[in-house]
Amino acid sequence: FRRVLFRSRLDQSIANAISLKENMPFLDMFSKLFTGANTTGELVNGLANIFVGILPVFLVIIFFLNKKIAKPRRIAAAVLLGFYLISFYIVVFNILMHGGTVTNWFNYRDSFIFSCLLLLIAAEEWQHISDEPKENFKKAAIIMVAGTLVVFSKQFSYVSGGMVLVDFAILAVMFLALRMHQKNPDKNPKRIVALVMLVLMSVNLFLNYYISTKNIMEWETRESEY
């Protein structure tokens, strides 16, 4: 059982170190953006751990739709994100990002940088959220729903459809709070919206922690020790 559980997904032998072989189907990595997309096998030899919460993902999409943000900044953000996505996707680039060495467990140790980039981009978009055109919210919602349907056209053992629905439910409440603020900013000031977002983000992050620790049981340690 353990041999199967910890078998590496990556064929990072020396023979493949200079190849353009893919690590995984490109769209698979986006499944890791949802709550609880983790198991022991995923943690050790699975895809990159890039979970940041559902709101930052939504804000990143709006960021690229926001024409009030300078085009060079949007291009620079796209290049940076694309650079790390390619490094996750292609074996040789992933090896280069690890100092030219073949990885042994935890195969995407630079994934935290990608996550930080998502958060920085989301934080910049948040500065424009009060006057964001309603049309951009609609476009971002369509992109996110369509993208999720494409990614989850196949099943993943490490994430449940139920948690994907919970993520979207949390996002829907956040969206409602934002729309109420935009319609009546005096009655629903931004600081109240920010508080609502903070509470819902905390719930989202706690759910990810709770489900992930329950899924990561093969270490034979207690949750507190993990």
Short mmCIF file of C-alpha atoms in Angstrom, two decimals:
data_model
loop_
_atom_site.label_atom_id
_atom_site.label_comp_id
_atom_site.label_asym_id
_atom_site.label_seq_id
_atom_site.Cartn_x
_atom_site.Cartn_y
_atom_site.Cartn_z
CA PHE A 1 0.00 0.00 0.00
CA ARG A 2 2.71 2.47 0.92
CA ARG A 3 4.68 1.74 -2.25
CA VAL A 4 1.63 2.66 -4.28
CA LEU A 5 0.81 5.65 -2.10
CA PHE A 6 4.24 7.25 -2.29
CA ARG A 7 5.09 6.33 -5.89
CA SER A 8 6.23 9.52 -7.62
CA ARG A 9 4.06 10.98 -10.35
CA LEU A 10 7.19 12.52 -11.91
CA ASP A 11 9.54 10.52 -14.09
CA GLN A 12 12.50 12.74 -13.27
CA SER A 13 15.27 10.33 -14.13
CA ILE A 14 18.54 11.69 -15.46
CA ALA A 15 17.50 10.48 -18.90
CA ASN A 16 14.43 12.73 -18.77
CA ALA A 17 16.16 15.65 -17.10
CA ILE A 18 16.88 17.37 -20.42
CA SER A 19 13.57 16.46 -22.06
CA LEU A 20 10.45 18.54 -22.56
CA LYS A 21 8.32 15.75 -21.14
CA GLU A 22 5.24 16.90 -19.23
CA ASN A 23 4.82 16.26 -15.51
CA MET A 24 1.04 16.01 -15.75
CA PRO A 25 -1.84 17.11 -17.98
CA PHE A 26 -1.65 20.91 -17.90
CA LEU A 27 -5.18 21.52 -16.60
CA ASP A 28 -4.78 19.09 -13.69
CA MET A 29 -2.74 21.58 -11.67
CA PHE A 30 -5.72 23.96 -11.46
CA SER A 31 -7.63 21.34 -9.47
CA LYS A 32 -5.28 22.19 -6.59
CA LEU A 33 -6.83 25.64 -6.22
CA PHE A 34 -9.86 24.22 -4.43
CA THR A 35 -10.46 23.41 -0.78
CA GLY A 36 -9.12 20.14 0.60
CA ALA A 37 -7.29 19.08 -2.57
CA ASN A 38 -4.76 17.11 -0.57
CA THR A 39 -3.80 13.64 0.61
CA THR A 40 -0.54 12.20 1.87
CA GLY A 41 0.35 11.08 -1.64
CA GLU A 42 -0.49 14.53 -3.02
CA LEU A 43 1.51 16.26 -0.31
CA VAL A 44 4.62 14.19 -0.95
CA ASN A 45 4.54 13.24 -4.62
CA GLY A 46 1.49 14.94 -6.05
CA LEU A 47 0.89 18.19 -7.88
CA ALA A 48 2.03 21.60 -6.70
CA ASN A 49 0.38 22.87 -3.52
CA ILE A 50 -1.04 26.22 -4.68
CA PHE A 51 -4.21 26.61 -2.59
CA VAL A 52 -4.76 30.26 -1.57
CA GLY A 53 -8.53 30.37 -1.05
CA ILE A 54 -11.34 30.92 -3.51
CA LEU A 55 -11.48 34.74 -3.25
CA PRO A 56 -7.89 35.42 -4.39
CA VAL A 57 -8.43 33.18 -7.41
CA PHE A 58 -11.54 35.17 -8.34
CA LEU A 59 -9.73 38.48 -7.82
CA VAL A 60 -6.84 37.37 -10.03
CA ILE A 61 -9.28 36.70 -12.87
CA ILE A 62 -10.85 40.15 -12.43
CA PHE A 63 -7.36 41.71 -12.33
CA PHE A 64 -6.71 40.63 -15.90
CA LEU A 65 -10.11 42.02 -16.97
CA ASN A 66 -9.59 45.37 -15.26
CA LYS A 67 -8.59 47.91 -17.92
CA LYS A 68 -7.95 50.53 -15.23
CA ILE A 69 -4.82 48.61 -14.27
CA ALA A 70 -1.96 49.47 -16.61
CA LYS A 71 -1.55 46.94 -19.40
CA PRO A 72 2.21 46.45 -18.75
CA ARG A 73 1.39 45.44 -15.16
CA ARG A 74 -1.15 42.90 -16.34
CA ILE A 75 1.31 41.55 -18.91
CA ALA A 76 4.06 41.30 -16.29
CA ALA A 77 1.72 39.43 -13.94
CA ALA A 78 0.70 37.04 -16.73
CA VAL A 79 4.34 36.38 -17.62
CA LEU A 80 5.28 35.63 -14.00
CA LEU A 81 2.36 33.29 -13.45
CA GLY A 82 2.95 31.62 -16.83
CA PHE A 83 6.62 31.13 -15.98
CA TYR A 84 5.82 29.15 -12.84
CA LEU A 85 3.00 27.20 -14.49
CA ILE A 86 5.44 26.09 -17.20
CA SER A 87 8.00 25.16 -14.55
CA PHE A 88 5.37 22.93 -12.91
CA TYR A 89 4.34 21.46 -16.25
CA ILE A 90 7.63 20.61 -18.01
CA VAL A 91 10.13 18.27 -16.33
CA VAL A 92 13.31 20.05 -17.40
CA PHE A 93 12.09 23.47 -16.24
CA ASN A 94 10.97 22.04 -12.90
CA ILE A 95 14.41 20.52 -12.43
CA LEU A 96 16.08 23.82 -13.29
CA MET A 97 13.92 25.55 -10.68
CA HIS A 98 15.35 23.07 -8.14
CA GLY A 99 18.96 23.94 -8.87
CA GLY A 100 19.36 21.38 -11.64
CA THR A 101 18.71 18.42 -9.35
CA VAL A 102 16.14 15.65 -9.72
CA THR A 103 13.53 16.03 -6.96
CA ASN A 104 12.78 13.33 -4.41
CA TRP A 105 9.36 13.96 -2.87
CA PHE A 106 7.85 17.45 -2.60
CA ASN A 107 8.45 17.91 -6.30
CA TYR A 108 7.38 21.57 -6.54
CA ARG A 109 9.18 23.28 -3.68
CA ASP A 110 8.90 26.68 -5.37
CA SER A 111 5.09 26.49 -5.47
CA PHE A 112 4.85 28.85 -2.49
CA ILE A 113 6.23 31.62 -4.74
CA PHE A 114 3.43 31.03 -7.23
CA SER A 115 0.92 31.19 -4.35
CA CYS A 116 2.45 34.46 -3.13
CA LEU A 117 2.15 35.90 -6.64
CA LEU A 118 -1.54 35.00 -6.71
CA LEU A 119 -2.04 36.77 -3.37
CA LEU A 120 -0.11 39.88 -4.45
CA ILE A 121 -2.12 40.17 -7.66
CA ALA A 122 -5.37 39.64 -5.74
CA ALA A 123 -4.34 42.31 -3.21
CA GLU A 124 -3.75 44.82 -6.00
CA GLU A 125 -7.14 44.08 -7.55
CA TRP A 126 -8.79 44.53 -4.13
CA GLN A 127 -7.73 48.21 -4.23
CA HIS A 128 -10.03 48.68 -7.24
CA ILE A 129 -12.90 46.51 -6.06
CA SER A 130 -15.24 49.37 -5.06
CA ASP A 131 -15.45 50.82 -8.56
CA GLU A 132 -15.04 47.58 -10.51
CA PRO A 133 -17.57 47.44 -13.39
CA LYS A 134 -20.37 44.94 -12.83
CA GLU A 135 -19.59 43.49 -16.25
CA ASN A 136 -16.16 42.36 -15.04
CA PHE A 137 -17.73 40.43 -12.17
CA LYS A 138 -20.01 38.65 -14.61
CA LYS A 139 -17.15 37.83 -17.00
CA ALA A 140 -14.96 36.56 -14.15
CA ALA A 141 -17.80 34.37 -12.84
CA ILE A 142 -18.37 32.88 -16.30
CA ILE A 143 -14.63 32.24 -16.76
CA MET A 144 -14.36 30.62 -13.33
CA VAL A 145 -17.40 28.38 -13.73
CA ALA A 146 -16.43 27.37 -17.28
CA GLY A 147 -12.84 26.72 -16.24
CA THR A 148 -13.95 24.61 -13.27
CA LEU A 149 -16.22 22.51 -15.47
CA VAL A 150 -13.35 21.91 -17.92
CA VAL A 151 -10.86 20.99 -15.17
CA PHE A 152 -13.33 18.69 -13.39
CA SER A 153 -14.51 16.99 -16.56
CA LYS A 154 -12.28 14.26 -15.13
CA GLN A 155 -12.34 12.99 -11.55
CA PHE A 156 -9.55 13.56 -9.05
CA SER A 157 -9.15 11.28 -6.07
CA TYR A 158 -7.78 14.07 -3.86
CA VAL A 159 -10.62 16.60 -4.15
CA SER A 160 -14.37 16.14 -3.80
CA GLY A 161 -17.07 17.76 -5.88
CA GLY A 162 -18.80 18.70 -2.64
CA MET A 163 -15.92 20.94 -1.59
CA VAL A 164 -15.87 22.61 -5.00
CA LEU A 165 -19.53 23.47 -4.47
CA VAL A 166 -18.75 24.78 -0.97
CA ASP A 167 -16.05 27.02 -2.47
CA PHE A 168 -18.53 28.45 -4.94
CA ALA A 169 -21.13 28.93 -2.19
CA ILE A 170 -18.61 30.93 -0.15
CA LEU A 171 -17.70 32.94 -3.25
CA ALA A 172 -21.38 33.63 -3.97
CA VAL A 173 -21.85 35.15 -0.49
CA MET A 174 -18.71 37.25 -1.01
CA PHE A 175 -20.01 38.41 -4.38
CA LEU A 176 -23.34 39.39 -2.78
CA ALA A 177 -21.53 41.45 -0.13
CA LEU A 178 -19.51 43.24 -2.83
CA ARG A 179 -22.59 44.01 -4.89
CA MET A 180 -24.40 45.41 -1.82
CA HIS A 181 -21.40 47.66 -1.19
CA GLN A 182 -21.34 48.88 -4.77
CA LYS A 183 -25.07 49.61 -4.81
CA ASN A 184 -25.11 51.44 -1.49
CA PRO A 185 -21.57 52.25 -0.23
CA ASP A 186 -22.90 54.53 2.51
CA LYS A 187 -25.04 51.81 4.06
CA ASN A 188 -22.51 49.06 3.35
CA PRO A 189 -19.06 50.69 3.72
CA LYS A 190 -15.95 48.97 2.44
CA ARG A 191 -14.67 48.23 5.96
CA ILE A 192 -17.79 46.14 6.62
CA VAL A 193 -17.32 44.31 3.33
CA ALA A 194 -13.67 43.74 4.23
CA LEU A 195 -14.74 42.24 7.57
CA VAL A 196 -17.23 39.93 5.85
CA MET A 197 -14.49 38.87 3.41
CA LEU A 198 -12.07 38.25 6.28
CA VAL A 199 -14.54 36.02 8.10
CA LEU A 200 -15.43 34.04 4.97
CA MET A 201 -11.78 33.72 3.94
CA SER A 202 -10.99 32.42 7.43
CA VAL A 203 -13.77 29.85 7.08
CA ASN A 204 -12.42 28.86 3.66
CA LEU A 205 -8.86 28.48 4.95
CA PHE A 206 -9.97 26.58 8.06
CA LEU A 207 -11.96 24.12 5.94
CA ASN A 208 -8.88 23.51 3.82
CA TYR A 209 -6.77 22.94 6.93
CA TYR A 210 -9.35 20.67 8.54
CA ILE A 211 -9.98 18.49 5.48
CA SER A 212 -6.30 18.33 4.52
CA THR A 213 -5.20 17.18 7.96
CA LYS A 214 -7.94 14.56 8.00
CA ASN A 215 -6.77 13.28 4.62
CA ILE A 216 -3.11 13.22 5.62
CA MET A 217 -3.27 10.29 8.04
CA GLU A 218 -0.58 7.93 6.75
CA TRP A 219 2.15 9.72 8.70
CA GLU A 220 0.89 7.86 11.77
CA THR A 221 1.04 11.03 13.86
CA ARG A 222 -1.67 13.01 15.53
CA GLU A 223 -3.12 16.10 13.95
CA SER A 224 -1.48 18.35 16.55
CA GLU A 225 1.96 16.87 15.74
CA TYR A 226 1.41 17.43 12.01
#
